[in-house]
């Protein structure tokens, strides 16, 4: 392991930030305490602090200008937690103090590591050619459309030449770095389908229009969009995740309304639009057969995230220097998860990587599990990879 000089020494401070944020998790667009902590620490480092620049008023940007000219590099951390109970053992001192809110996706570690990276750069200002913008972003987990879109729409990052982001994973230990060029995560859309008909007595279905049968046939018909209508070389997921009609347990009333809800994931914007056009056609056609009406409501979340080839190669090169060739992995295929870092990568050459954070002992839980925890030894590793990648991008930009 070749952490950048001085990074290991920052671990106690960065762990303390991580534990403080972990104990006080806040939901998307409501990260008031977290935002205040970030602002206070960035000011203490001597950075310029920008706030209230977009609709997401908990967003914070720290700006560090180098003495030499160069590009503007954006480094991003997401700062929000999830609406779920922290079920870690009560003996864990940094367990969530906010009922029903938990940093179960590790965004506390992303925030602390980015503060640590800012602290390191503030102590190593001579290494900065150009400007580094430390972007602390609310609401990666939603509500839709998430914080990244709001930050991009504000124009505050219009001068940024390259952007980097990272996410922890407990599937591998600290010291492992993984990324790839091209598509990394899927686009994400949610949907609701409301089917309306005429209710009737269960004994006289001919007196109404049965939404239960129409909804059931709609679920079945939707399955053939991916399996029969799309190019088999274009991966996609269409999942109906809930189905609701009638009062539970009712045995003699045919309801007048049914609701289906779910998600669509794709890796290509054309396929994404095609799926929704086919869904609309399917809902209308199936409902017409049963004499019902159907309405499809789409809630777009994130586009697919695609890493810029050049920037991804820089991250891989930096990772090989920090963690070694044997611990640097090119991810073989994209994930059907989604990540709102995609909004930056749509218009800024950007790369997103995963860093290992598996606990040293005890059971391992993945993100979004109520007992989720991570290994803080991962913090100086991702700080080193992010700082080394930024320095390489500054150097490369100069040589162009
Ligand atoms: Zn998450
Ligand atoms: Zn996450």
mmCIF file of C-alpha atoms and ligand atoms in Angstrom:
data_model
loop_
_atom_site.group_PDB
_atom_site.id
_atom_site.type_symbol
_atom_site.label_atom_id
_atom_site.label_comp_id
_atom_site.label_asym_id
_atom_site.label_seq_id
_atom_site.Cartn_x
_atom_site.Cartn_y
_atom_site.Cartn_z
ATOM 1 C CA UNK A 1 0.000 0.000 0.000
ATOM 2 C CA UNK A 2 1.354 3.405 -1.020
ATOM 3 C CA UNK A 3 -0.938 5.967 0.583
ATOM 4 C CA UNK A 4 -0.016 9.530 -0.352
ATOM 5 C CA UNK A 5 2.369 10.990 2.261
ATOM 6 C CA UNK A 6 0.377 12.397 5.176
ATOM 7 C CA UNK A 7 -2.895 10.560 4.394
ATOM 8 C CA UNK A 8 -2.525 7.866 7.090
ATOM 9 C CA UNK A 9 -2.023 10.599 9.711
ATOM 10 C CA UNK A 10 -5.437 12.061 8.805
ATOM 11 C CA UNK A 11 -7.331 8.835 9.544
ATOM 12 C CA UNK A 12 -8.212 9.595 13.221
ATOM 13 C CA UNK A 13 -9.719 12.957 12.211
ATOM 14 C CA UNK A 14 -11.556 11.489 9.202
ATOM 15 C CA UNK A 15 -12.903 8.565 11.280
ATOM 16 C CA UNK A 16 -14.141 11.043 13.895
ATOM 17 C CA UNK A 17 -16.011 12.994 11.187
ATOM 18 C CA UNK A 18 -17.432 9.762 9.791
ATOM 19 C CA UNK A 19 -18.701 8.633 13.201
ATOM 20 C CA UNK A 20 -20.209 12.028 13.983
ATOM 21 C CA UNK A 21 -22.060 12.067 10.636
ATOM 22 C CA UNK A 22 -23.040 8.396 11.039
ATOM 23 C CA UNK A 23 -24.581 9.087 14.454
ATOM 24 C CA UNK A 24 -26.562 12.050 13.045
ATOM 25 C CA UNK A 25 -27.934 10.884 9.680
ATOM 26 C CA UNK A 26 -30.302 13.117 7.692
ATOM 27 C CA UNK A 27 -32.583 12.447 4.735
ATOM 28 C CA UNK A 28 -32.209 13.899 1.224
ATOM 29 C CA UNK A 29 -32.505 17.724 0.951
ATOM 30 C CA UNK A 30 -32.754 17.926 4.761
ATOM 31 C CA UNK A 31 -29.051 17.452 5.610
ATOM 32 C CA UNK A 32 -28.949 20.654 7.692
ATOM 33 C CA UNK A 33 -26.603 19.514 10.473
ATOM 34 C CA UNK A 34 -24.333 17.632 8.060
ATOM 35 C CA UNK A 35 -24.158 20.678 5.777
ATOM 36 C CA UNK A 36 -23.258 22.964 8.719
ATOM 37 C CA UNK A 37 -20.508 20.551 9.846
ATOM 38 C CA UNK A 38 -19.034 20.469 6.314
ATOM 39 C CA UNK A 39 -19.092 24.279 6.034
ATOM 40 C CA UNK A 40 -17.421 24.719 9.432
ATOM 41 C CA UNK A 41 -14.635 22.242 8.643
ATOM 42 C CA UNK A 42 -13.973 23.630 5.143
ATOM 43 C CA UNK A 43 -13.707 27.160 6.590
ATOM 44 C CA UNK A 44 -11.305 25.904 9.259
ATOM 45 C CA UNK A 45 -9.123 24.555 6.419
ATOM 46 C CA UNK A 46 -9.076 28.017 4.826
ATOM 47 C CA UNK A 47 -11.195 27.082 1.794
ATOM 48 C CA UNK A 48 -13.693 29.370 0.117
ATOM 49 C CA UNK A 49 -17.170 27.974 0.901
ATOM 50 C CA UNK A 50 -20.126 28.344 -1.483
ATOM 51 C CA UNK A 51 -23.698 27.724 -0.265
ATOM 52 C CA UNK A 52 -27.242 28.655 -1.349
ATOM 53 C CA UNK A 53 -26.388 28.397 -5.027
ATOM 54 C CA UNK A 54 -29.213 26.050 -5.991
ATOM 55 C CA UNK A 55 -32.637 24.744 -4.954
ATOM 56 C CA UNK A 56 -30.921 22.053 -2.866
ATOM 57 C CA UNK A 57 -29.945 24.437 -0.094
ATOM 58 C CA UNK A 58 -27.951 21.889 1.925
ATOM 59 C CA UNK A 59 -25.415 21.567 -0.916
ATOM 60 C CA UNK A 60 -21.910 22.872 -0.127
ATOM 61 C CA UNK A 61 -18.935 23.513 -2.374
ATOM 62 C CA UNK A 62 -15.444 24.095 -1.018
ATOM 63 C CA UNK A 63 -13.047 25.820 -3.409
ATOM 64 C CA UNK A 64 -9.283 25.495 -3.199
ATOM 65 C CA UNK A 65 -7.193 27.476 -5.671
ATOM 66 C CA UNK A 66 -3.623 26.413 -6.409
ATOM 67 C CA UNK A 67 -0.746 28.789 -6.986
ATOM 68 C CA UNK A 68 -0.167 27.472 -10.508
ATOM 69 C CA UNK A 69 -2.626 27.655 -13.412
ATOM 70 C CA UNK A 70 -4.481 24.519 -14.453
ATOM 71 C CA UNK A 71 -7.870 22.875 -14.886
ATOM 72 C CA UNK A 72 -10.850 22.899 -12.525
ATOM 73 C CA UNK A 73 -11.369 19.465 -10.943
ATOM 74 C CA UNK A 74 -14.653 18.584 -9.236
ATOM 75 C CA UNK A 75 -14.556 15.954 -6.474
ATOM 76 C CA UNK A 76 -17.985 14.839 -5.285
ATOM 77 C CA UNK A 77 -19.383 13.171 -2.169
ATOM 78 C CA UNK A 78 -23.044 12.415 -1.459
ATOM 79 C CA UNK A 79 -24.105 13.379 2.083
ATOM 80 C CA UNK A 80 -27.609 11.926 2.609
ATOM 81 C CA UNK A 81 -28.853 8.914 4.584
ATOM 82 C CA UNK A 82 -31.700 6.412 4.115
ATOM 83 C CA UNK A 83 -35.200 6.286 5.641
ATOM 84 C CA UNK A 84 -34.627 3.101 7.666
ATOM 85 C CA UNK A 85 -33.913 2.115 11.258
ATOM 86 C CA UNK A 86 -30.268 1.568 12.275
ATOM 87 C CA UNK A 87 -30.267 -1.963 13.732
ATOM 88 C CA UNK A 88 -26.592 -2.111 14.667
ATOM 89 C CA UNK A 89 -25.780 -3.413 18.132
ATOM 90 C CA UNK A 90 -26.527 -0.832 20.825
ATOM 91 C CA UNK A 91 -22.911 -1.029 21.954
ATOM 92 C CA UNK A 92 -21.727 0.606 18.691
ATOM 93 C CA UNK A 93 -21.024 4.179 19.866
ATOM 94 C CA UNK A 94 -21.744 5.840 16.516
ATOM 95 C CA UNK A 95 -25.084 4.079 15.979
ATOM 96 C CA UNK A 96 -27.768 6.427 14.537
ATOM 97 C CA UNK A 97 -29.325 8.761 17.092
ATOM 98 C CA UNK A 98 -32.129 9.663 14.664
ATOM 99 C CA UNK A 99 -34.967 7.098 14.717
ATOM 100 C CA UNK A 100 -35.876 5.838 11.254
ATOM 101 C CA UNK A 101 -32.817 7.373 9.572
ATOM 102 C CA UNK A 102 -29.574 5.500 8.897
ATOM 103 C CA UNK A 103 -26.348 5.923 6.916
ATOM 104 C CA UNK A 104 -26.780 2.421 5.518
ATOM 105 C CA UNK A 105 -25.270 3.286 2.120
ATOM 106 C CA UNK A 106 -21.974 4.613 3.523
ATOM 107 C CA UNK A 107 -22.449 8.218 2.359
ATOM 108 C CA UNK A 108 -21.063 9.233 5.776
ATOM 109 C CA UNK A 109 -17.751 7.665 4.698
ATOM 110 C CA UNK A 110 -17.879 9.474 1.322
ATOM 111 C CA UNK A 111 -18.464 12.813 3.077
ATOM 112 C CA UNK A 112 -15.722 12.244 5.678
ATOM 113 C CA UNK A 113 -13.243 11.052 3.026
ATOM 114 C CA UNK A 114 -13.906 14.123 0.861
ATOM 115 C CA UNK A 115 -13.398 16.386 3.891
ATOM 116 C CA UNK A 116 -10.150 14.484 4.494
ATOM 117 C CA UNK A 117 -9.097 14.955 0.854
ATOM 118 C CA UNK A 118 -9.831 18.685 1.162
ATOM 119 C CA UNK A 119 -7.770 18.826 4.367
ATOM 120 C CA UNK A 120 -4.867 17.024 2.647
ATOM 121 C CA UNK A 121 -4.951 19.396 -0.348
ATOM 122 C CA UNK A 122 -5.128 22.379 2.019
ATOM 123 C CA UNK A 123 -1.887 21.084 3.614
ATOM 124 C CA UNK A 124 -0.370 20.354 0.178
ATOM 125 C CA UNK A 125 -1.436 23.427 -1.762
ATOM 126 C CA UNK A 126 1.803 23.333 -3.770
ATOM 127 C CA UNK A 127 0.458 20.181 -5.469
ATOM 128 C CA UNK A 128 -2.590 22.016 -6.873
ATOM 129 C CA UNK A 129 -2.367 23.269 -10.459
ATOM 130 C CA UNK A 130 -5.652 25.043 -11.124
ATOM 131 C CA UNK A 131 -8.623 24.704 -8.811
ATOM 132 C CA UNK A 132 -10.296 21.901 -6.881
ATOM 133 C CA UNK A 133 -14.007 22.131 -6.177
ATOM 134 C CA UNK A 134 -15.116 19.816 -3.360
ATOM 135 C CA UNK A 135 -18.783 19.124 -4.081
ATOM 136 C CA UNK A 136 -20.902 17.937 -1.134
ATOM 137 C CA UNK A 137 -24.169 16.851 -2.682
ATOM 138 C CA UNK A 138 -27.519 16.213 -0.976
ATOM 139 C CA UNK A 139 -30.138 13.599 -1.811
ATOM 140 C CA UNK A 140 -28.379 10.950 -3.892
ATOM 141 C CA UNK A 141 -31.010 8.489 -2.645
ATOM 142 C CA UNK A 142 -33.832 10.826 -3.660
ATOM 143 C CA UNK A 143 -36.421 12.204 -3.491
ATOM 144 C CA UNK A 144 -36.376 12.458 -7.286
ATOM 145 C CA UNK A 145 -34.627 13.884 -9.186
ATOM 146 C CA UNK A 146 -31.875 13.888 -6.516
ATOM 147 C CA UNK A 147 -29.294 16.527 -5.635
ATOM 148 C CA UNK A 148 -26.879 16.108 -8.558
ATOM 149 C CA UNK A 149 -29.411 17.356 -11.125
ATOM 150 C CA UNK A 150 -30.151 20.455 -9.035
ATOM 151 C CA UNK A 151 -26.434 21.235 -8.668
ATOM 152 C CA UNK A 152 -25.850 20.811 -12.419
ATOM 153 C CA UNK A 153 -28.849 23.031 -13.265
ATOM 154 C CA UNK A 154 -27.421 25.818 -11.078
ATOM 155 C CA UNK A 155 -24.424 26.187 -13.425
ATOM 156 C CA UNK A 156 -22.001 26.309 -10.483
ATOM 157 C CA UNK A 157 -19.930 23.518 -12.086
ATOM 158 C CA UNK A 158 -19.910 24.972 -15.621
ATOM 159 C CA UNK A 159 -16.149 25.657 -15.346
ATOM 160 C CA UNK A 160 -15.276 22.115 -14.196
ATOM 161 C CA UNK A 161 -13.019 20.209 -16.623
ATOM 162 C CA UNK A 162 -13.058 16.802 -14.891
ATOM 163 C CA UNK A 163 -15.164 15.232 -12.189
ATOM 164 C CA UNK A 164 -14.515 12.291 -9.858
ATOM 165 C CA UNK A 165 -16.784 10.370 -7.496
ATOM 166 C CA UNK A 166 -16.550 7.159 -5.465
ATOM 167 C CA UNK A 167 -18.726 4.676 -3.573
ATOM 168 C CA UNK A 168 -17.838 2.212 -0.841
ATOM 169 C CA UNK A 169 -18.522 -1.498 -1.225
ATOM 170 C CA UNK A 170 -18.352 -4.114 1.534
ATOM 171 C CA UNK A 171 -18.029 -6.887 -1.061
ATOM 172 C CA UNK A 172 -14.225 -6.435 -0.987
ATOM 173 C CA UNK A 173 -11.726 -5.353 1.715
ATOM 174 C CA UNK A 174 -10.084 -1.934 2.073
ATOM 175 C CA UNK A 175 -7.279 -1.553 -0.417
ATOM 176 C CA UNK A 176 -9.282 -2.785 -3.418
ATOM 177 C CA UNK A 177 -10.294 -0.271 -6.108
ATOM 178 C CA UNK A 178 -12.646 -1.090 -8.990
ATOM 179 C CA UNK A 179 -13.857 0.863 -12.003
ATOM 180 C CA UNK A 180 -14.335 0.646 -15.769
ATOM 181 C CA UNK A 181 -14.554 2.817 -18.887
ATOM 182 C CA UNK A 182 -17.981 3.318 -20.414
ATOM 183 C CA UNK A 183 -21.286 2.351 -18.837
ATOM 184 C CA UNK A 184 -21.108 1.763 -15.064
ATOM 185 C CA UNK A 185 -24.698 1.895 -13.780
ATOM 186 C CA UNK A 186 -28.164 1.756 -15.290
ATOM 187 C CA UNK A 187 -30.720 4.484 -15.795
ATOM 188 C CA UNK A 188 -33.501 4.430 -13.226
ATOM 189 C CA UNK A 189 -37.197 5.220 -13.688
ATOM 190 C CA UNK A 190 -40.091 4.497 -11.383
ATOM 191 C CA UNK A 191 -43.680 4.101 -12.544
ATOM 192 C CA UNK A 192 -47.266 3.787 -11.328
ATOM 193 C CA UNK A 193 -50.022 2.302 -13.447
ATOM 194 C CA UNK A 194 -53.559 3.116 -12.312
ATOM 195 C CA UNK A 195 -56.301 0.926 -13.793
ATOM 196 C CA UNK A 196 -59.893 2.048 -13.317
ATOM 197 C CA UNK A 197 -63.134 0.260 -14.065
ATOM 198 C CA UNK A 198 -66.562 -0.225 -12.572
ATOM 199 C CA UNK A 199 -66.852 -2.130 -9.315
ATOM 200 C CA UNK A 200 -69.458 -4.870 -8.935
ATOM 201 C CA UNK A 201 -70.681 -7.678 -6.705
ATOM 202 C CA UNK A 202 -68.314 -10.643 -6.828
ATOM 203 C CA UNK A 203 -71.297 -12.778 -7.853
ATOM 204 C CA UNK A 204 -72.134 -10.538 -10.841
ATOM 205 C CA UNK A 205 -68.875 -9.634 -12.645
ATOM 206 C CA UNK A 206 -70.781 -8.889 -15.881
ATOM 207 C CA UNK A 207 -72.275 -5.830 -14.152
ATOM 208 C CA UNK A 208 -68.844 -4.202 -13.816
ATOM 209 C CA UNK A 209 -65.434 -4.108 -15.492
ATOM 210 C CA UNK A 210 -62.928 -6.197 -13.558
ATOM 211 C CA UNK A 211 -59.721 -4.272 -12.750
ATOM 212 C CA UNK A 212 -58.197 -7.301 -10.951
ATOM 213 C CA UNK A 213 -58.144 -9.330 -14.177
ATOM 214 C CA UNK A 214 -57.043 -6.282 -16.222
ATOM 215 C CA UNK A 215 -54.179 -5.580 -13.773
ATOM 216 C CA UNK A 216 -53.102 -9.235 -13.747
ATOM 217 C CA UNK A 217 -53.029 -9.382 -17.552
ATOM 218 C CA UNK A 218 -51.141 -6.084 -17.640
ATOM 219 C CA UNK A 219 -48.388 -7.532 -15.393
ATOM 220 C CA UNK A 220 -48.088 -10.578 -17.636
ATOM 221 C CA UNK A 221 -48.126 -8.522 -20.854
ATOM 222 C CA UNK A 222 -45.431 -6.152 -19.525
ATOM 223 C CA UNK A 223 -43.075 -9.149 -19.168
ATOM 224 C CA UNK A 224 -42.981 -9.618 -22.936
ATOM 225 C CA UNK A 225 -41.570 -6.098 -23.529
ATOM 226 C CA UNK A 226 -38.071 -7.110 -22.449
ATOM 227 C CA UNK A 227 -38.319 -10.741 -23.585
ATOM 228 C CA UNK A 228 -40.034 -10.236 -26.989
ATOM 229 C CA UNK A 229 -40.009 -6.619 -28.130
ATOM 230 C CA UNK A 230 -36.494 -5.311 -27.340
ATOM 231 C CA UNK A 231 -33.257 -6.182 -29.087
ATOM 232 C CA UNK A 232 -31.844 -9.105 -27.040
ATOM 233 C CA UNK A 233 -28.408 -7.430 -27.174
ATOM 234 C CA UNK A 234 -29.813 -4.446 -25.245
ATOM 235 C CA UNK A 235 -30.152 -5.323 -21.562
ATOM 236 C CA UNK A 236 -33.099 -3.941 -19.619
ATOM 237 C CA UNK A 237 -35.085 -4.673 -16.468
ATOM 238 C CA UNK A 238 -38.804 -4.042 -16.022
ATOM 239 C CA UNK A 239 -40.048 -5.027 -12.561
ATOM 240 C CA UNK A 240 -43.572 -4.612 -11.219
ATOM 241 C CA UNK A 241 -42.857 -4.426 -7.489
ATOM 242 C CA UNK A 242 -46.306 -3.883 -6.048
ATOM 243 C CA UNK A 243 -49.891 -4.629 -7.014
ATOM 244 C CA UNK A 244 -52.822 -3.283 -5.092
ATOM 245 C CA UNK A 245 -56.581 -3.732 -5.649
ATOM 246 C CA UNK A 246 -59.494 -4.073 -3.267
ATOM 247 C CA UNK A 247 -59.491 -4.371 0.501
ATOM 248 C CA UNK A 248 -57.288 -7.251 1.763
ATOM 249 C CA UNK A 249 -59.409 -10.283 2.548
ATOM 250 C CA UNK A 250 -62.473 -9.045 0.653
ATOM 251 C CA UNK A 251 -64.356 -11.958 -0.955
ATOM 252 C CA UNK A 252 -67.468 -10.559 -2.585
ATOM 253 C CA UNK A 253 -66.618 -7.075 -3.905
ATOM 254 C CA UNK A 254 -64.896 -6.465 -7.245
ATOM 255 C CA UNK A 255 -62.936 -3.209 -6.834
ATOM 256 C CA UNK A 256 -63.009 -0.257 -9.219
ATOM 257 C CA UNK A 257 -59.317 0.600 -9.057
ATOM 258 C CA UNK A 258 -55.988 -1.230 -9.196
ATOM 259 C CA UNK A 259 -52.460 0.186 -8.927
ATOM 260 C CA UNK A 260 -49.232 -1.371 -10.173
ATOM 261 C CA UNK A 261 -45.854 0.184 -9.269
ATOM 262 C CA UNK A 262 -42.316 -0.671 -10.231
ATOM 263 C CA UNK A 263 -39.033 0.275 -11.840
ATOM 264 C CA UNK A 264 -37.294 0.223 -15.228
ATOM 265 C CA UNK A 265 -33.495 -0.022 -15.652
ATOM 266 C CA UNK A 266 -31.600 0.299 -18.954
ATOM 267 C CA UNK A 267 -28.129 1.195 -20.207
ATOM 268 C CA UNK A 268 -29.183 3.099 -23.310
ATOM 269 C CA UNK A 269 -31.357 6.214 -23.586
ATOM 270 C CA UNK A 270 -33.068 5.005 -26.806
ATOM 271 C CA UNK A 271 -34.023 1.699 -25.176
ATOM 272 C CA UNK A 272 -35.211 3.599 -22.105
ATOM 273 C CA UNK A 273 -37.648 5.683 -24.196
ATOM 274 C CA UNK A 274 -38.682 2.657 -26.257
ATOM 275 C CA UNK A 275 -39.658 0.716 -23.109
ATOM 276 C CA UNK A 276 -41.935 3.491 -21.915
ATOM 277 C CA UNK A 277 -43.581 3.800 -25.351
ATOM 278 C CA UNK A 278 -44.207 0.018 -25.330
ATOM 279 C CA UNK A 279 -45.493 0.155 -21.751
ATOM 280 C CA UNK A 280 -47.986 2.873 -22.715
ATOM 281 C CA UNK A 281 -49.173 0.804 -25.670
ATOM 282 C CA UNK A 282 -49.454 -2.347 -23.504
ATOM 283 C CA UNK A 283 -51.392 -0.632 -20.716
ATOM 284 C CA UNK A 284 -53.833 0.984 -23.150
ATOM 285 C CA UNK A 285 -54.370 -2.188 -25.199
ATOM 286 C CA UNK A 286 -54.812 -4.572 -22.276
ATOM 287 C CA UNK A 287 -57.127 -2.220 -20.412
ATOM 288 C CA UNK A 288 -59.241 -1.732 -23.559
ATOM 289 C CA UNK A 289 -59.742 -5.523 -23.839
ATOM 290 C CA UNK A 290 -61.270 -5.562 -20.350
ATOM 291 C CA UNK A 291 -63.291 -2.380 -20.707
ATOM 292 C CA UNK A 292 -61.110 -0.505 -18.196
ATOM 293 C CA UNK A 293 -58.955 2.607 -18.497
ATOM 294 C CA UNK A 294 -55.259 2.665 -17.698
ATOM 295 C CA UNK A 295 -52.898 5.531 -16.896
ATOM 296 C CA UNK A 296 -49.127 5.181 -16.873
ATOM 297 C CA UNK A 297 -47.276 7.723 -14.737
ATOM 298 C CA UNK A 298 -43.495 7.744 -15.221
ATOM 299 C CA UNK A 299 -41.098 9.233 -12.637
ATOM 300 C CA UNK A 300 -37.635 9.512 -14.204
ATOM 301 C CA UNK A 301 -34.830 9.239 -11.639
ATOM 302 C CA UNK A 302 -31.333 9.076 -13.138
ATOM 303 C CA UNK A 303 -29.804 8.539 -16.568
ATOM 304 C CA UNK A 304 -27.306 5.726 -17.071
ATOM 305 C CA UNK A 305 -23.814 6.571 -15.738
ATOM 306 C CA UNK A 306 -20.996 6.328 -18.257
ATOM 307 C CA UNK A 307 -17.344 6.822 -17.287
ATOM 308 C CA UNK A 308 -15.188 8.878 -19.641
ATOM 309 C CA UNK A 309 -12.457 6.635 -21.071
ATOM 310 C CA UNK A 310 -9.572 9.052 -20.376
ATOM 311 C CA UNK A 311 -10.644 9.885 -16.819
ATOM 312 C CA UNK A 312 -11.330 6.215 -15.969
ATOM 313 C CA UNK A 313 -7.819 5.323 -17.174
ATOM 314 C CA UNK A 314 -6.388 8.047 -14.926
ATOM 315 C CA UNK A 315 -8.239 6.591 -11.912
ATOM 316 C CA UNK A 316 -6.978 3.074 -12.751
ATOM 317 C CA UNK A 317 -3.397 4.409 -13.062
ATOM 318 C CA UNK A 318 -3.684 6.250 -9.725
ATOM 319 C CA UNK A 319 -5.193 3.145 -8.084
ATOM 320 C CA UNK A 320 -2.317 0.952 -9.343
ATOM 321 C CA UNK A 321 0.147 3.352 -7.713
ATOM 322 C CA UNK A 322 -1.737 3.471 -4.410
ATOM 323 C CA UNK A 323 -3.042 -0.101 -3.925
ATOM 324 C CA UNK A 324 -0.947 -1.979 -6.488
ATOM 325 C CA UNK A 325 -1.764 -3.759 -9.734
ATOM 326 C CA UNK A 326 -3.100 -6.848 -7.917
ATOM 327 C CA UNK A 327 -5.716 -4.808 -6.024
ATOM 328 C CA UNK A 328 -6.916 -2.703 -8.977
ATOM 329 C CA UNK A 329 -9.773 -4.242 -10.912
ATOM 330 C CA UNK A 330 -11.555 -3.382 -14.132
ATOM 331 C CA UNK A 331 -15.235 -4.159 -13.480
ATOM 332 C CA UNK A 332 -16.288 -6.671 -16.182
ATOM 333 C CA UNK A 333 -19.856 -5.449 -16.634
ATOM 334 C CA UNK A 334 -22.130 -2.577 -15.579
ATOM 335 C CA UNK A 335 -24.493 -2.803 -12.614
ATOM 336 C CA UNK A 336 -28.297 -2.492 -12.825
ATOM 337 C CA UNK A 337 -28.117 -0.192 -9.810
ATOM 338 C CA UNK A 338 -28.315 3.543 -10.487
ATOM 339 C CA UNK A 339 -26.316 6.504 -9.210
ATOM 340 C CA UNK A 340 -27.101 10.188 -9.675
ATOM 341 C CA UNK A 341 -23.404 10.978 -10.328
ATOM 342 C CA UNK A 342 -24.692 10.244 -13.866
ATOM 343 C CA UNK A 343 -25.960 13.846 -14.087
ATOM 344 C CA UNK A 344 -22.381 15.183 -13.841
ATOM 345 C CA UNK A 345 -20.974 12.557 -16.228
ATOM 346 C CA UNK A 346 -23.498 13.515 -18.916
ATOM 347 C CA UNK A 347 -21.769 16.864 -19.502
ATOM 348 C CA UNK A 348 -18.373 16.715 -17.727
ATOM 349 C CA UNK A 349 -15.633 14.127 -18.494
ATOM 350 C CA UNK A 350 -15.978 12.079 -15.317
ATOM 351 C CA UNK A 351 -15.223 8.786 -13.631
ATOM 352 C CA UNK A 352 -16.800 6.962 -10.722
ATOM 353 C CA UNK A 353 -15.052 4.138 -8.873
ATOM 354 C CA UNK A 354 -15.770 1.689 -6.057
ATOM 355 C CA UNK A 355 -13.492 1.282 -3.030
ATOM 356 C CA UNK A 356 -13.415 -1.783 -0.790
ATOM 357 C CA UNK A 357 -14.673 -1.256 2.786
ATOM 358 C CA UNK A 358 -15.419 -4.759 4.099
ATOM 359 C CA UNK A 359 -15.240 -4.935 7.927
ATOM 360 C CA UNK A 360 -12.163 -6.741 9.261
ATOM 361 C CA UNK A 361 -14.252 -9.098 11.391
ATOM 362 C CA UNK A 362 -17.838 -10.066 12.107
ATOM 363 C CA UNK A 363 -20.678 -10.456 9.630
ATOM 364 C CA UNK A 364 -20.622 -8.443 6.406
ATOM 365 C CA UNK A 365 -23.713 -6.532 5.322
ATOM 366 C CA UNK A 366 -24.131 -4.810 1.973
ATOM 367 C CA UNK A 367 -25.493 -1.296 1.498
ATOM 368 C CA UNK A 368 -29.132 -0.621 2.500
ATOM 369 C CA UNK A 369 -29.070 -3.396 5.129
ATOM 370 C CA UNK A 370 -30.228 -2.187 8.598
ATOM 371 C CA UNK A 371 -27.040 -3.603 10.213
ATOM 372 C CA UNK A 372 -24.699 -2.112 7.592
ATOM 373 C CA UNK A 373 -21.276 -0.945 8.786
ATOM 374 C CA UNK A 374 -17.925 -0.465 7.088
ATOM 375 C CA UNK A 375 -14.180 -0.554 7.689
ATOM 376 C CA UNK A 376 -12.685 2.888 8.286
ATOM 377 C CA UNK A 377 -9.292 1.697 7.007
ATOM 378 C CA UNK A 378 -10.888 2.303 3.609
ATOM 379 C CA UNK A 379 -10.911 6.071 4.197
ATOM 380 C CA UNK A 380 -7.232 6.987 3.625
ATOM 381 C CA UNK A 381 -7.189 4.602 0.645
ATOM 382 C CA UNK A 382 -9.990 6.324 -1.259
ATOM 383 C CA UNK A 383 -8.615 9.740 -0.199
ATOM 384 C CA UNK A 384 -5.255 8.785 -1.725
ATOM 385 C CA UNK A 385 -6.774 7.423 -4.936
ATOM 386 C CA UNK A 386 -8.977 10.498 -5.369
ATOM 387 C CA UNK A 387 -6.166 12.974 -4.652
ATOM 388 C CA UNK A 388 -3.679 11.071 -6.849
ATOM 389 C CA UNK A 389 -6.239 10.945 -9.695
ATOM 390 C CA UNK A 390 -6.863 14.698 -9.389
ATOM 391 C CA UNK A 391 -3.109 15.434 -9.452
ATOM 392 C CA UNK A 392 -2.691 13.249 -12.547
ATOM 393 C CA UNK A 393 -5.552 15.058 -14.291
ATOM 394 C CA UNK A 394 -3.936 18.426 -13.459
ATOM 395 C CA UNK A 395 -0.628 17.196 -14.878
ATOM 396 C CA UNK A 396 -2.194 15.670 -17.983
ATOM 397 C CA UNK A 397 -4.211 18.808 -18.684
ATOM 398 C CA UNK A 398 -1.025 20.884 -18.611
ATOM 399 C CA UNK A 399 0.672 18.622 -21.119
ATOM 400 C CA UNK A 400 -2.171 18.918 -23.636
HETATM 401 ZN ZN1 LIG B 1 -27.760 3.695 -1.644
HETATM 402 ZN ZN1 LIG B 2 -25.016 5.106 -2.071
#
